Amino acid sequence: MAWISWRLSLLDESTKRQNDIGVPPDGLDKYKDIPIKQLQHDLDRAIIELKKYAHVNKKALDQFLQFSDERDKLTNRKAEIDEAHR
């Protein structure tokens, strides 16, 4: 029973991640003829590979964009202040 719960939670997590990134237009056609067992095996391998990156800062892109925007605003403000002092 625990194994089934684990597999269902894994499926939910994978589905959520897939929905977050979306499916490429040719994604369904590419895999429709592959047996379910093979797809499950490939998915299991991919999940194991993804676990290597679990420590990566998931907010890094958001933080980068936020800091870049703030840098641009500060650069513009500095230019305005420098122009006012001339």
mmCIF file of C-alpha atoms in Angstrom, residues 1-29:
data_model
loop_
_atom_site.group_PDB
_atom_site.id
_atom_site.type_symbol
_atom_site.label_atom_id
_atom_site.label_comp_id
_atom_site.label_asym_id
_atom_site.label_seq_id
_atom_site.Cartn_x
_atom_site.Cartn_y
_atom_site.Cartn_z
ATOM 1 C CA MET A 1 0.000 0.000 0.000
ATOM 2 C CA ALA A 2 2.853 2.393 0.797
ATOM 3 C CA TRP A 3 4.357 1.694 -2.604
ATOM 4 C CA ILE A 4 1.108 2.690 -4.321
ATOM 5 C CA SER A 5 0.924 5.899 -2.297
ATOM 6 C CA TRP A 6 4.525 6.684 -3.182
ATOM 7 C CA ARG A 7 3.868 6.070 -6.892
ATOM 8 C CA LEU A 8 0.730 8.243 -6.814
ATOM 9 C CA SER A 9 2.604 11.073 -5.115
ATOM 10 C CA LEU A 10 5.368 10.706 -7.688
ATOM 11 C CA LEU A 11 2.787 10.869 -10.470
ATOM 12 C CA ASP A 12 1.201 13.983 -8.949
ATOM 13 C CA GLU A 13 4.587 15.676 -8.627
ATOM 14 C CA SER A 14 5.550 14.776 -12.191
ATOM 15 C CA THR A 15 2.210 15.986 -13.536
ATOM 16 C CA LYS A 16 2.586 19.291 -11.697
ATOM 17 C CA ARG A 17 6.098 19.775 -13.067
ATOM 18 C CA GLN A 18 4.936 18.903 -16.574
ATOM 19 C CA ASN A 19 2.098 21.408 -16.341
ATOM 20 C CA ASP A 20 4.552 24.038 -15.146
ATOM 21 C CA ILE A 21 6.726 23.641 -18.240
ATOM 22 C CA GLY A 22 4.047 22.580 -20.698
ATOM 23 C CA VAL A 23 4.096 19.937 -23.397
ATOM 24 C CA PRO A 24 5.784 20.559 -26.735
ATOM 25 C CA PRO A 25 3.400 20.330 -29.710
ATOM 26 C CA ASP A 26 4.960 17.115 -30.975
ATOM 27 C CA GLY A 27 5.292 15.608 -27.494
ATOM 28 C CA LEU A 28 2.210 13.439 -27.551
ATOM 29 C CA ASP A 29 2.747 12.129 -31.063
#
